[in-house]
Structure formats: structure tokens, C-alpha cells
Amino acid sequence: MTARGWFLFSLMGVIWGIPYLLIKVAVDEVSPSTVVFTRCALGAALLLPFALRQGGLGGTVRSHWKPMLAFAVIEIIGPWWTLTDAERHLSSSTAGLLIAGVPIVGVVLARFFGETERLGPRRVTGLALGLSGVAFLTVPHLTGGDARSLAEVLLTVVGYATAPLIAARHLRDVPSLHLTAPCLALAALVYAPAAALTAPSTLPSTEVLLSLLALGVVCTAVAFVAFLELIKEAGPTRATVITYVNPAVAVAAGAVFLDEHLTTTIAVAFALILAGSVLATAAAPRRPTRPVPWSTRQTSRADGRVESP
């Protein structure tokens, strides 16, 4: 992966590792629909002016509306609500850990989307290492919650694994702003009625307002543009490996802001997750090329003369 790809990968690993904490803070006072509406509305408000300034937004939507609609539903409208609702009962770290199953699901689903890139033993080993690191983190944290919450996170995992494949196959040539801004605007419109019906009777606390602001600006507007660029740079399967880094960030955020203790198990898991990410995002080895046979019995020399073999 290129230096630009690694920068985007590192950025996304951090940016999408903190929403779980922010969502957990927000759902203590506002409904899941309000959380999703607020982050989508803020993201759309920030990105739409830039998308319009680029020009051609209307043409892009008209020519790609079907895959854009699928992307919006599968990546945003469905998963963001199910994840947010699940965090009413699950801890933020548990939600972050469970989401780490995205790359495994993505590898399986890629075969149905024509993704034929060879994984190779190194990348398979990386995926296995990352999954073992997630297991180290997950087992001690799988407490609380109910079957519905776990099912909601599972649906989120499937959505997060499928949407990048749609973007890579059908929306690769669409500018990131032209894809992100309309999808966020659509999601905001979808959740506006539910958000209005479940709006809190009093102004939420400063902590909740700051969490919603960070969700909309950093974890939505900035993150989506970076993620789509990462898909173009590294491919959909390697891009989703950021979900191996996300749980590590989620646990670290819990330690910093919720005074959770960093144990030896967590330290080992960090090492496994980082090692797995490096291996799983490595490019597949190039296949050796065979010399192209000449169609005639003569070959040209560098000095311009022609000789027979």
C-alpha cells in the first residue's frame, strides 16, 4: 500500500474508533434517530457546498442514483441506526469490538461482487491474526446487552462489509464529495420525522452536544471523504481492515475517558491487531510475466538492424 494509503488507513483507524464512545454518551439523553439525524445533517451541511462547487453533482446523481441509493441504505441509513440503538444496552467498547468482524464478512462477500484479487497466505494470516486480537479483546467485554442488541450489531457488520464493495464496483469514478454529500442528505431527510417526534423536551447537556458535534463533523464529514479515498487507494477488502484498529482505539478511549484499566490481555491484543492489519493490507504478490512471443521470425535490435533468430 502506498504512503497515501497508509496515511488514510491510520486516520480512519482513529476517527472511526471514537464514535462508539461518542454514541454511548449521546444515547443517554437523546434517541438513536436523533443521533443519526444530527450527524447526517451536520455532515451534509458541511460537505454539500463543496460538492456543489465542484460542479456536476446533479449529473452524477442522475447517472448513478441506483448504486448511490444502495450505498446510502446499506452503509448509513440502516447500520447507523442499528449500531446506535444497540449501544443503549451494549458498552461502547463491546460495540467497537464486535464491529471488527467486518473484514472477515467482507472477504466472503467479495466473491459475490466480482472481487477476484488473490488474498495469498500473507493476507490470510493477517486476517487471522487480527481476528485473534479481536477475540482477545472481545471475550472479557461480552457482558451485558441482549440478543436484539447483538443482532443489531451483526446487521451493522454486514452493512459495513457490503457497502465498500458497492462503492468499489459501481461508484469508483464518482468523486468522494459527490457520493458522500447526497447520501448524508438523504439519510438526514429519512430520519428527520423520527428525530422530530423523539426530540428531547429540554436542551441536552454540553457533553452530549459536543459528542453530537464531533460525530457530525469529524466522524461523519471528514471520515467519509477519507474512507472513500481509502477504498479507491487500497481496494474495498483492505479498506475494511481499519475495523481491526477501531476496537483498539475504542478500548483506549474507554481507558482514558472511563477509567478502564489496560490489562496484559489488551496489550497482547493491540500487538495482534496491528500486526494483522499490516499483513492483511499488504498487496498481493505480482504474478511473473512471460515473454511475449513475436509474431514474425524477425526481431529488431537496438541499433536499428534486423536479425533473424
PDB file of C-alpha atoms in Angstrom:
ATOM      1  CA  MET A   1       0.000   0.000   0.000  1.00  0.00           C
ATOM      2  CA  THR A   2       1.233   3.498  -0.809  1.00  0.00           C
ATOM      3  CA  ALA A   3       2.233   6.148   1.735  1.00  0.00           C
ATOM      4  CA  ARG A   4      -1.029   7.963   0.992  1.00  0.00           C
ATOM      5  CA  GLY A   5      -2.949   4.751   1.597  1.00  0.00           C
ATOM      6  CA  TRP A   6      -1.227   4.206   4.936  1.00  0.00           C
ATOM      7  CA  PHE A   7      -1.980   7.779   5.982  1.00  0.00           C
ATOM      8  CA  LEU A   8      -5.670   7.340   5.166  1.00  0.00           C
ATOM      9  CA  PHE A   9      -5.688   3.943   6.859  1.00  0.00           C
ATOM     10  CA  SER A  10      -4.171   5.361  10.068  1.00  0.00           C
ATOM     11  CA  LEU A  11      -6.518   8.348  10.013  1.00  0.00           C
ATOM     12  CA  MET A  12      -9.599   6.162   9.613  1.00  0.00           C
ATOM     13  CA  GLY A  13      -8.421   3.766  12.305  1.00  0.00           C
ATOM     14  CA  VAL A  14      -8.536   6.617  14.804  1.00  0.00           C
ATOM     15  CA  ILE A  15     -11.522   8.592  13.504  1.00  0.00           C
ATOM     16  CA  TRP A  16     -13.809   5.572  13.343  1.00  0.00           C
ATOM     17  CA  GLY A  17     -12.539   4.227  16.646  1.00  0.00           C
ATOM     18  CA  ILE A  18     -14.046   7.045  18.716  1.00  0.00           C
ATOM     19  CA  PRO A  19     -17.708   7.146  17.505  1.00  0.00           C
ATOM     20  CA  TYR A  20     -18.616   4.265  19.826  1.00  0.00           C
ATOM     21  CA  LEU A  21     -17.713   6.368  22.853  1.00  0.00           C
ATOM     22  CA  LEU A  22     -19.475   9.443  21.440  1.00  0.00           C
ATOM     23  CA  ILE A  23     -22.618   7.469  20.591  1.00  0.00           C
ATOM     24  CA  LYS A  24     -22.708   5.947  24.072  1.00  0.00           C
ATOM     25  CA  VAL A  25     -22.573   9.419  25.592  1.00  0.00           C
ATOM     26  CA  ALA A  26     -25.273  10.759  23.269  1.00  0.00           C
ATOM     27  CA  VAL A  27     -27.858   7.966  23.666  1.00  0.00           C
ATOM     28  CA  ASP A  28     -28.004   8.608  27.396  1.00  0.00           C
ATOM     29  CA  GLU A  29     -30.088  11.719  26.645  1.00  0.00           C
ATOM     30  CA  VAL A  30     -31.317  11.570  23.034  1.00  0.00           C
ATOM     31  CA  SER A  31     -32.920   8.897  20.867  1.00  0.00           C
ATOM     32  CA  PRO A  32     -30.995   6.845  18.272  1.00  0.00           C
ATOM     33  CA  SER A  33     -32.987   8.558  15.496  1.00  0.00           C
ATOM     34  CA  THR A  34     -31.921  11.965  16.784  1.00  0.00           C
ATOM     35  CA  VAL A  35     -28.283  10.887  16.937  1.00  0.00           C
ATOM     36  CA  VAL A  36     -28.329   9.601  13.344  1.00  0.00           C
ATOM     37  CA  PHE A  37     -30.227  12.632  12.056  1.00  0.00           C
ATOM     38  CA  THR A  38     -27.886  15.089  13.756  1.00  0.00           C
ATOM     39  CA  ARG A  39     -24.647  13.548  12.491  1.00  0.00           C
ATOM     40  CA  CYS A  40     -26.044  13.156   8.964  1.00  0.00           C
ATOM     41  CA  ALA A  41     -27.440  16.693   8.855  1.00  0.00           C
ATOM     42  CA  LEU A  42     -24.181  18.193  10.102  1.00  0.00           C
ATOM     43  CA  GLY A  43     -22.144  16.136   7.652  1.00  0.00           C
ATOM     44  CA  ALA A  44     -24.379  17.056   4.722  1.00  0.00           C
ATOM     45  CA  ALA A  45     -24.378  20.747   5.654  1.00  0.00           C
ATOM     46  CA  LEU A  46     -20.576  20.773   5.686  1.00  0.00           C
ATOM     47  CA  LEU A  47     -19.998  18.772   2.506  1.00  0.00           C
ATOM     48  CA  LEU A  48     -22.813  19.868   0.160  1.00  0.00           C
ATOM     49  CA  PRO A  49     -21.362  23.365  -0.520  1.00  0.00           C
ATOM     50  CA  PHE A  50     -18.040  21.807  -1.563  1.00  0.00           C
ATOM     51  CA  ALA A  51     -19.785  19.182  -3.694  1.00  0.00           C
ATOM     52  CA  LEU A  52     -21.823  21.887  -5.453  1.00  0.00           C
ATOM     53  CA  ARG A  53     -18.709  23.976  -6.017  1.00  0.00           C
ATOM     54  CA  GLN A  54     -17.064  21.049  -7.805  1.00  0.00           C
ATOM     55  CA  GLY A  55     -19.896  21.089 -10.334  1.00  0.00           C
ATOM     56  CA  GLY A  56     -21.653  18.185 -11.987  1.00  0.00           C
ATOM     57  CA  LEU A  57     -23.384  16.957  -8.826  1.00  0.00           C
ATOM     58  CA  GLY A  58     -26.799  16.713 -10.499  1.00  0.00           C
ATOM     59  CA  GLY A  59     -25.404  14.698 -13.394  1.00  0.00           C
ATOM     60  CA  THR A  60     -23.616  12.348 -11.035  1.00  0.00           C
ATOM     61  CA  VAL A  61     -26.788  11.661  -9.064  1.00  0.00           C
ATOM     62  CA  ARG A  62     -28.860  11.113 -12.221  1.00  0.00           C
ATOM     63  CA  SER A  63     -26.379   8.673 -13.744  1.00  0.00           C
ATOM     64  CA  HIS A  64     -25.513   6.760 -10.560  1.00  0.00           C
ATOM     65  CA  TRP A  65     -28.639   7.049  -8.450  1.00  0.00           C
ATOM     66  CA  LYS A  66     -29.238   3.311  -8.064  1.00  0.00           C
ATOM     67  CA  PRO A  67     -25.835   2.339  -6.598  1.00  0.00           C
ATOM     68  CA  MET A  68     -25.774   5.601  -4.624  1.00  0.00           C
ATOM     69  CA  LEU A  69     -29.149   4.748  -3.088  1.00  0.00           C
ATOM     70  CA  ALA A  70     -27.932   1.239  -2.262  1.00  0.00           C
ATOM     71  CA  PHE A  71     -24.778   2.646  -0.694  1.00  0.00           C
ATOM     72  CA  ALA A  72     -26.756   5.152   1.391  1.00  0.00           C
ATOM     73  CA  VAL A  73     -29.147   2.486   2.697  1.00  0.00           C
ATOM     74  CA  ILE A  74     -26.545  -0.207   3.370  1.00  0.00           C
ATOM     75  CA  GLU A  75     -23.758   1.995   4.763  1.00  0.00           C
ATOM     76  CA  ILE A  76     -25.650   4.785   6.553  1.00  0.00           C
ATOM     77  CA  ILE A  77     -29.429   4.612   6.881  1.00  0.00           C
ATOM     78  CA  GLY A  78     -29.574   1.050   8.195  1.00  0.00           C
ATOM     79  CA  PRO A  79     -26.305   0.427  10.074  1.00  0.00           C
ATOM     80  CA  TRP A  80     -26.045   3.778  11.828  1.00  0.00           C
ATOM     81  CA  TRP A  81     -29.427   3.310  13.472  1.00  0.00           C
ATOM     82  CA  THR A  82     -28.896  -0.345  14.414  1.00  0.00           C
ATOM     83  CA  LEU A  83     -25.474   0.411  15.909  1.00  0.00           C
ATOM     84  CA  THR A  84     -26.755   3.441  17.814  1.00  0.00           C
ATOM     85  CA  ASP A  85     -29.772   1.570  19.150  1.00  0.00           C
ATOM     86  CA  ALA A  86     -27.584  -1.349  20.213  1.00  0.00           C
ATOM     87  CA  GLU A  87     -25.396   0.968  22.282  1.00  0.00           C
ATOM     88  CA  ARG A  88     -28.357   1.722  24.526  1.00  0.00           C
ATOM     89  CA  HIS A  89     -27.664  -1.724  26.011  1.00  0.00           C
ATOM     90  CA  LEU A  90     -24.079  -2.567  24.997  1.00  0.00           C
ATOM     91  CA  SER A  91     -20.951  -0.783  26.179  1.00  0.00           C
ATOM     92  CA  SER A  92     -19.114   1.348  23.635  1.00  0.00           C
ATOM     93  CA  SER A  93     -16.052  -0.915  23.744  1.00  0.00           C
ATOM     94  CA  THR A  94     -18.152  -4.044  23.173  1.00  0.00           C
ATOM     95  CA  ALA A  95     -19.824  -2.461  20.148  1.00  0.00           C
ATOM     96  CA  GLY A  96     -16.443  -1.451  18.742  1.00  0.00           C
ATOM     97  CA  LEU A  97     -15.058  -4.948  19.278  1.00  0.00           C
ATOM     98  CA  LEU A  98     -17.969  -6.685  17.559  1.00  0.00           C
ATOM     99  CA  ILE A  99     -17.689  -4.405  14.511  1.00  0.00           C
ATOM    100  CA  ALA A 100     -14.207  -5.826  13.962  1.00  0.00           C
ATOM    101  CA  GLY A 101     -15.827  -8.765  12.171  1.00  0.00           C
ATOM    102  CA  VAL A 102     -16.321  -6.572   9.080  1.00  0.00           C
ATOM    103  CA  PRO A 103     -13.147  -7.652   7.178  1.00  0.00           C
ATOM    104  CA  ILE A 104     -13.972 -11.339   7.553  1.00  0.00           C
ATOM    105  CA  VAL A 105     -17.501 -10.794   6.226  1.00  0.00           C
ATOM    106  CA  GLY A 106     -16.065  -8.569   3.507  1.00  0.00           C
ATOM    107  CA  VAL A 107     -13.714 -11.302   2.293  1.00  0.00           C
ATOM    108  CA  VAL A 108     -16.655 -13.709   1.974  1.00  0.00           C
ATOM    109  CA  LEU A 109     -18.969 -11.212   0.274  1.00  0.00           C
ATOM    110  CA  ALA A 110     -16.261 -10.005  -2.130  1.00  0.00           C
ATOM    111  CA  ARG A 111     -16.627 -13.191  -4.166  1.00  0.00           C
ATOM    112  CA  PHE A 112     -20.223 -12.246  -4.974  1.00  0.00           C
ATOM    113  CA  PHE A 113     -19.165  -8.791  -6.218  1.00  0.00           C
ATOM    114  CA  GLY A 114     -16.557  -9.930  -8.699  1.00  0.00           C
ATOM    115  CA  GLU A 115     -13.622  -9.092  -6.420  1.00  0.00           C
ATOM    116  CA  THR A 116     -11.073 -11.610  -7.651  1.00  0.00           C
ATOM    117  CA  GLU A 117      -7.875 -10.267  -6.106  1.00  0.00           C
ATOM    118  CA  ARG A 118      -5.887 -13.168  -4.696  1.00  0.00           C
ATOM    119  CA  LEU A 119      -5.617 -12.999  -0.922  1.00  0.00           C
ATOM    120  CA  GLY A 120      -2.492 -15.102  -0.595  1.00  0.00           C
ATOM    121  CA  PRO A 121      -1.161 -16.726   2.580  1.00  0.00           C
ATOM    122  CA  ARG A 122       0.262 -13.473   3.974  1.00  0.00           C
ATOM    123  CA  ARG A 123      -3.038 -11.585   3.861  1.00  0.00           C
ATOM    124  CA  VAL A 124      -4.991 -14.616   5.149  1.00  0.00           C
ATOM    125  CA  THR A 125      -2.522 -14.834   8.039  1.00  0.00           C
ATOM    126  CA  GLY A 126      -3.039 -11.127   8.696  1.00  0.00           C
ATOM    127  CA  LEU A 127      -6.801 -11.523   8.816  1.00  0.00           C
ATOM    128  CA  ALA A 128      -6.415 -14.465  11.198  1.00  0.00           C
ATOM    129  CA  LEU A 129      -4.027 -12.530  13.451  1.00  0.00           C
ATOM    130  CA  GLY A 130      -6.358  -9.554  13.525  1.00  0.00           C
ATOM    131  CA  LEU A 131      -9.315 -11.761  14.357  1.00  0.00           C
ATOM    132  CA  SER A 132      -7.381 -13.426  17.173  1.00  0.00           C
ATOM    133  CA  GLY A 133      -6.560  -9.983  18.554  1.00  0.00           C
ATOM    134  CA  VAL A 134     -10.229  -9.058  18.415  1.00  0.00           C
ATOM    135  CA  ALA A 135     -11.049 -12.307  20.239  1.00  0.00           C
ATOM    136  CA  PHE A 136      -8.574 -11.385  22.982  1.00  0.00           C
ATOM    137  CA  LEU A 137     -10.400  -8.100  23.412  1.00  0.00           C
ATOM    138  CA  THR A 138     -13.930  -9.351  22.936  1.00  0.00           C
ATOM    139  CA  VAL A 139     -14.188 -12.242  25.384  1.00  0.00           C
ATOM    140  CA  PRO A 140     -13.700 -10.149  28.556  1.00  0.00           C
ATOM    141  CA  HIS A 141     -16.114  -7.486  27.310  1.00  0.00           C
ATOM    142  CA  LEU A 142     -19.034  -9.589  26.094  1.00  0.00           C
ATOM    143  CA  THR A 143     -21.168  -8.814  29.121  1.00  0.00           C
ATOM    144  CA  GLY A 144     -24.487  -7.075  29.249  1.00  0.00           C
ATOM    145  CA  GLY A 145     -26.833  -6.462  26.367  1.00  0.00           C
ATOM    146  CA  ASP A 146     -29.400  -8.817  24.903  1.00  0.00           C
ATOM    147  CA  ALA A 147     -29.988 -10.858  21.774  1.00  0.00           C
ATOM    148  CA  ARG A 148     -31.586  -7.943  19.960  1.00  0.00           C
ATOM    149  CA  SER A 149     -28.601  -5.673  20.528  1.00  0.00           C
ATOM    150  CA  LEU A 150     -26.165  -8.337  19.335  1.00  0.00           C
ATOM    151  CA  ALA A 151     -28.320  -8.943  16.239  1.00  0.00           C
ATOM    152  CA  GLU A 152     -28.334  -5.206  15.527  1.00  0.00           C
ATOM    153  CA  VAL A 153     -24.545  -5.109  15.626  1.00  0.00           C
ATOM    154  CA  LEU A 154     -24.426  -8.147  13.321  1.00  0.00           C
ATOM    155  CA  LEU A 155     -26.628  -6.318  10.805  1.00  0.00           C
ATOM    156  CA  THR A 156     -24.289  -3.346  11.088  1.00  0.00           C
ATOM    157  CA  VAL A 157     -21.317  -5.595  10.338  1.00  0.00           C
ATOM    158  CA  VAL A 158     -22.976  -6.948   7.177  1.00  0.00           C
ATOM    159  CA  GLY A 159     -23.813  -3.427   6.011  1.00  0.00           C
ATOM    160  CA  TYR A 160     -20.315  -2.107   6.654  1.00  0.00           C
ATOM    161  CA  ALA A 161     -18.821  -5.056   4.755  1.00  0.00           C
ATOM    162  CA  THR A 162     -21.167  -4.759   1.756  1.00  0.00           C
ATOM    163  CA  ALA A 163     -21.197  -1.006   1.114  1.00  0.00           C
ATOM    164  CA  PRO A 164     -17.465  -0.668   0.245  1.00  0.00           C
ATOM    165  CA  LEU A 165     -17.880  -3.415  -2.347  1.00  0.00           C
ATOM    166  CA  ILE A 166     -20.718  -1.457  -3.962  1.00  0.00           C
ATOM    167  CA  ALA A 167     -18.606   1.699  -3.939  1.00  0.00           C
ATOM    168  CA  ALA A 168     -15.589  -0.067  -5.437  1.00  0.00           C
ATOM    169  CA  ARG A 169     -17.541  -1.778  -8.219  1.00  0.00           C
ATOM    170  CA  HIS A 170     -20.153   0.808  -9.208  1.00  0.00           C
ATOM    171  CA  LEU A 171     -19.004   4.162  -7.807  1.00  0.00           C
ATOM    172  CA  ARG A 172     -15.243   4.133  -8.215  1.00  0.00           C
ATOM    173  CA  ASP A 173     -15.263   7.029 -10.690  1.00  0.00           C
ATOM    174  CA  VAL A 174     -17.643   9.149  -8.606  1.00  0.00           C
ATOM    175  CA  PRO A 175     -15.873  11.959  -6.695  1.00  0.00           C
ATOM    176  CA  SER A 176     -15.968  11.353  -2.954  1.00  0.00           C
ATOM    177  CA  LEU A 177     -17.899  14.555  -2.246  1.00  0.00           C
ATOM    178  CA  HIS A 178     -20.480  13.754  -4.942  1.00  0.00           C
ATOM    179  CA  LEU A 179     -21.158  10.431  -3.250  1.00  0.00           C
ATOM    180  CA  THR A 180     -20.951  11.394   0.409  1.00  0.00           C
ATOM    181  CA  ALA A 181     -22.931  14.641   0.467  1.00  0.00           C
ATOM    182  CA  PRO A 182     -26.125  13.369  -1.259  1.00  0.00           C
ATOM    183  CA  CYS A 183     -26.107  10.135   0.757  1.00  0.00           C
ATOM    184  CA  LEU A 184     -25.848  12.028   4.039  1.00  0.00           C
ATOM    185  CA  ALA A 185     -28.541  14.477   2.946  1.00  0.00           C
ATOM    186  CA  LEU A 186     -30.876  11.582   2.064  1.00  0.00           C
ATOM    187  CA  ALA A 187     -30.235   9.903   5.412  1.00  0.00           C
ATOM    188  CA  ALA A 188     -30.965  13.172   7.233  1.00  0.00           C
ATOM    189  CA  LEU A 189     -34.281  13.502   5.384  1.00  0.00           C
ATOM    190  CA  VAL A 190     -35.216   9.903   6.217  1.00  0.00           C
ATOM    191  CA  TYR A 191     -34.595  10.380   9.942  1.00  0.00           C
ATOM    192  CA  ALA A 192     -35.936  13.929  10.259  1.00  0.00           C
ATOM    193  CA  PRO A 193     -39.536  12.880  11.122  1.00  0.00           C
ATOM    194  CA  ALA A 194     -38.456  10.335  13.753  1.00  0.00           C
ATOM    195  CA  ALA A 195     -35.958  12.800  15.206  1.00  0.00           C
ATOM    196  CA  ALA A 196     -38.681  15.450  15.473  1.00  0.00           C
ATOM    197  CA  LEU A 197     -41.056  13.036  17.212  1.00  0.00           C
ATOM    198  CA  THR A 198     -38.416  11.864  19.704  1.00  0.00           C
ATOM    199  CA  ALA A 199     -36.674  15.203  20.283  1.00  0.00           C
ATOM    200  CA  PRO A 200     -35.792  15.794  23.965  1.00  0.00           C
ATOM    201  CA  SER A 201     -38.030  18.219  25.850  1.00  0.00           C
ATOM    202  CA  THR A 202     -35.016  20.062  27.250  1.00  0.00           C
ATOM    203  CA  LEU A 203     -31.665  21.013  25.771  1.00  0.00           C
ATOM    204  CA  PRO A 204     -29.183  18.138  26.159  1.00  0.00           C
ATOM    205  CA  SER A 205     -26.123  18.606  28.324  1.00  0.00           C
ATOM    206  CA  THR A 206     -22.953  20.210  26.992  1.00  0.00           C
ATOM    207  CA  GLU A 207     -21.255  16.797  26.961  1.00  0.00           C
ATOM    208  CA  VAL A 208     -23.948  15.356  24.701  1.00  0.00           C
ATOM    209  CA  LEU A 209     -23.962  18.382  22.393  1.00  0.00           C
ATOM    210  CA  LEU A 210     -20.186  18.171  21.980  1.00  0.00           C
ATOM    211  CA  SER A 211     -20.472  14.442  21.266  1.00  0.00           C
ATOM    212  CA  LEU A 212     -23.086  15.077  18.554  1.00  0.00           C
ATOM    213  CA  LEU A 213     -20.932  17.836  17.072  1.00  0.00           C
ATOM    214  CA  ALA A 214     -17.871  15.579  16.935  1.00  0.00           C
ATOM    215  CA  LEU A 215     -19.946  12.766  15.417  1.00  0.00           C
ATOM    216  CA  GLY A 216     -21.216  15.026  12.639  1.00  0.00           C
ATOM    217  CA  VAL A 217     -18.040  16.937  11.799  1.00  0.00           C
ATOM    218  CA  VAL A 218     -15.153  14.559  12.479  1.00  0.00           C
ATOM    219  CA  CYS A 219     -16.659  11.070  12.435  1.00  0.00           C
ATOM    220  CA  THR A 220     -19.004  11.728   9.509  1.00  0.00           C
ATOM    221  CA  ALA A 221     -17.957  14.584   7.195  1.00  0.00           C
ATOM    222  CA  VAL A 222     -14.187  14.184   7.457  1.00  0.00           C
ATOM    223  CA  ALA A 223     -14.254  10.423   7.925  1.00  0.00           C
ATOM    224  CA  PHE A 224     -16.450   9.583   4.947  1.00  0.00           C
ATOM    225  CA  VAL A 225     -14.350  11.525   2.470  1.00  0.00           C
ATOM    226  CA  ALA A 226     -11.197   9.868   3.809  1.00  0.00           C
ATOM    227  CA  PHE A 227     -12.800   6.398   3.768  1.00  0.00           C
ATOM    228  CA  LEU A 228     -13.945   6.647   0.150  1.00  0.00           C
ATOM    229  CA  GLU A 229     -10.478   7.810  -0.863  1.00  0.00           C
ATOM    230  CA  LEU A 230      -9.047   4.827   1.035  1.00  0.00           C
ATOM    231  CA  ILE A 231     -11.321   2.445  -0.892  1.00  0.00           C
ATOM    232  CA  LYS A 232     -10.030   3.902  -4.167  1.00  0.00           C
ATOM    233  CA  GLU A 233      -6.438   3.707  -2.959  1.00  0.00           C
ATOM    234  CA  ALA A 234      -6.368   0.286  -1.299  1.00  0.00           C
ATOM    235  CA  GLY A 235      -9.470  -1.571  -2.500  1.00  0.00           C
ATOM    236  CA  PRO A 236     -12.628  -2.475  -0.555  1.00  0.00           C
ATOM    237  CA  THR A 237     -11.285  -5.548   1.252  1.00  0.00           C
ATOM    238  CA  ARG A 238      -8.118  -3.924   2.601  1.00  0.00           C
ATOM    239  CA  ALA A 239     -10.018  -0.707   3.406  1.00  0.00           C
ATOM    240  CA  THR A 240     -12.334  -2.520   5.816  1.00  0.00           C
ATOM    241  CA  VAL A 241      -9.344  -3.819   7.790  1.00  0.00           C
ATOM    242  CA  ILE A 242      -9.479  -0.480   9.650  1.00  0.00           C
ATOM    243  CA  THR A 243     -12.109  -2.227  11.762  1.00  0.00           C
ATOM    244  CA  TYR A 244      -9.258  -4.206  13.312  1.00  0.00           C
ATOM    245  CA  VAL A 245      -7.731  -0.948  14.542  1.00  0.00           C
ATOM    246  CA  ASN A 246     -11.049   0.630  15.571  1.00  0.00           C
ATOM    247  CA  PRO A 247     -11.648  -1.655  18.580  1.00  0.00           C
ATOM    248  CA  ALA A 248      -8.164  -0.948  19.897  1.00  0.00           C
ATOM    249  CA  VAL A 249      -8.936   2.764  19.708  1.00  0.00           C
ATOM    250  CA  ALA A 250     -12.336   2.166  21.316  1.00  0.00           C
ATOM    251  CA  VAL A 251     -10.760   0.346  24.254  1.00  0.00           C
ATOM    252  CA  ALA A 252      -8.083   3.027  24.608  1.00  0.00           C
ATOM    253  CA  ALA A 253     -10.772   5.730  24.621  1.00  0.00           C
ATOM    254  CA  GLY A 254     -12.603   3.816  27.335  1.00  0.00           C
ATOM    255  CA  ALA A 255      -9.417   3.691  29.396  1.00  0.00           C
ATOM    256  CA  VAL A 256      -8.795   7.411  29.020  1.00  0.00           C
ATOM    257  CA  PHE A 257     -12.331   8.730  29.454  1.00  0.00           C
ATOM    258  CA  LEU A 258     -13.989   5.993  31.520  1.00  0.00           C
ATOM    259  CA  ASP A 259     -11.010   4.976  33.695  1.00  0.00           C
ATOM    260  CA  GLU A 260     -10.998   1.410  32.370  1.00  0.00           C
ATOM    261  CA  HIS A 261      -7.790  -0.490  33.156  1.00  0.00           C
ATOM    262  CA  LEU A 262      -5.360  -1.524  30.404  1.00  0.00           C
ATOM    263  CA  THR A 263      -4.568  -5.191  31.052  1.00  0.00           C
ATOM    264  CA  THR A 264      -1.971  -7.577  29.653  1.00  0.00           C
ATOM    265  CA  THR A 265      -4.708  -9.115  27.520  1.00  0.00           C
ATOM    266  CA  ILE A 266      -5.405  -5.752  25.924  1.00  0.00           C
ATOM    267  CA  ALA A 267      -1.699  -5.173  25.288  1.00  0.00           C
ATOM    268  CA  VAL A 268      -1.385  -8.541  23.526  1.00  0.00           C
ATOM    269  CA  ALA A 269      -4.499  -7.807  21.513  1.00  0.00           C
ATOM    270  CA  PHE A 270      -3.090  -4.450  20.395  1.00  0.00           C
ATOM    271  CA  ALA A 271       0.019  -6.195  19.060  1.00  0.00           C
ATOM    272  CA  LEU A 272      -2.002  -8.847  17.231  1.00  0.00           C
ATOM    273  CA  ILE A 273      -4.374  -6.296  15.718  1.00  0.00           C
ATOM    274  CA  LEU A 274      -1.584  -4.058  14.456  1.00  0.00           C
ATOM    275  CA  ALA A 275       0.422  -6.988  13.051  1.00  0.00           C
ATOM    276  CA  GLY A 276      -2.701  -8.385  11.411  1.00  0.00           C
ATOM    277  CA  SER A 277      -3.529  -5.025   9.862  1.00  0.00           C
ATOM    278  CA  VAL A 278      -0.074  -4.719   8.307  1.00  0.00           C
ATOM    279  CA  LEU A 279      -0.206  -8.206   6.808  1.00  0.00           C
ATOM    280  CA  ALA A 280      -3.854  -8.083   5.727  1.00  0.00           C
ATOM    281  CA  THR A 281      -3.411  -4.787   3.879  1.00  0.00           C
ATOM    282  CA  ALA A 282      -0.307  -5.931   2.021  1.00  0.00           C
ATOM    283  CA  ALA A 283      -0.627  -6.054  -1.740  1.00  0.00           C
ATOM    284  CA  ALA A 284      -0.874  -9.437  -3.379  1.00  0.00           C
ATOM    285  CA  PRO A 285       2.397 -10.589  -4.964  1.00  0.00           C
ATOM    286  CA  ARG A 286       2.763  -9.842  -8.647  1.00  0.00           C
ATOM    287  CA  ARG A 287       2.460 -12.780 -10.936  1.00  0.00           C
ATOM    288  CA  PRO A 288       5.556 -13.404 -13.035  1.00  0.00           C
ATOM    289  CA  THR A 289       5.118 -12.280 -16.617  1.00  0.00           C
ATOM    290  CA  ARG A 290       6.051 -14.483 -19.523  1.00  0.00           C
ATOM    291  CA  PRO A 291       7.886 -13.046 -22.539  1.00  0.00           C
ATOM    292  CA  VAL A 292       5.579 -12.202 -25.416  1.00  0.00           C
ATOM    293  CA  PRO A 293       6.405 -14.299 -28.472  1.00  0.00           C
ATOM    294  CA  TRP A 294       6.983 -12.352 -31.655  1.00  0.00           C
ATOM    295  CA  SER A 295       4.515 -12.960 -34.452  1.00  0.00           C
ATOM    296  CA  THR A 296       7.258 -12.886 -37.096  1.00  0.00           C
ATOM    297  CA  ARG A 297      10.606 -14.603 -37.349  1.00  0.00           C
ATOM    298  CA  GLN A 298      12.494 -11.340 -37.150  1.00  0.00           C
ATOM    299  CA  THR A 299      13.379  -9.174 -34.136  1.00  0.00           C
ATOM    300  CA  SER A 300      14.660  -5.611 -34.062  1.00  0.00           C
ATOM    301  CA  ARG A 301      17.996  -4.725 -32.500  1.00  0.00           C
ATOM    302  CA  ALA A 302      18.706  -1.538 -30.648  1.00  0.00           C
ATOM    303  CA  ASP A 303      20.998  -0.317 -33.427  1.00  0.00           C
ATOM    304  CA  GLY A 304      18.128  -0.424 -35.907  1.00  0.00           C
ATOM    305  CA  ARG A 305      19.288  -3.512 -37.845  1.00  0.00           C
ATOM    306  CA  VAL A 306      17.100  -6.564 -38.169  1.00  0.00           C
ATOM    307  CA  GLU A 307      18.310 -10.056 -37.490  1.00  0.00           C
ATOM    308  CA  SER A 308      16.721 -13.471 -37.700  1.00  0.00           C
ATOM    309  CA  PRO A 309      16.563 -15.640 -34.580  1.00  0.00           C
TER     310      PRO A 309
END
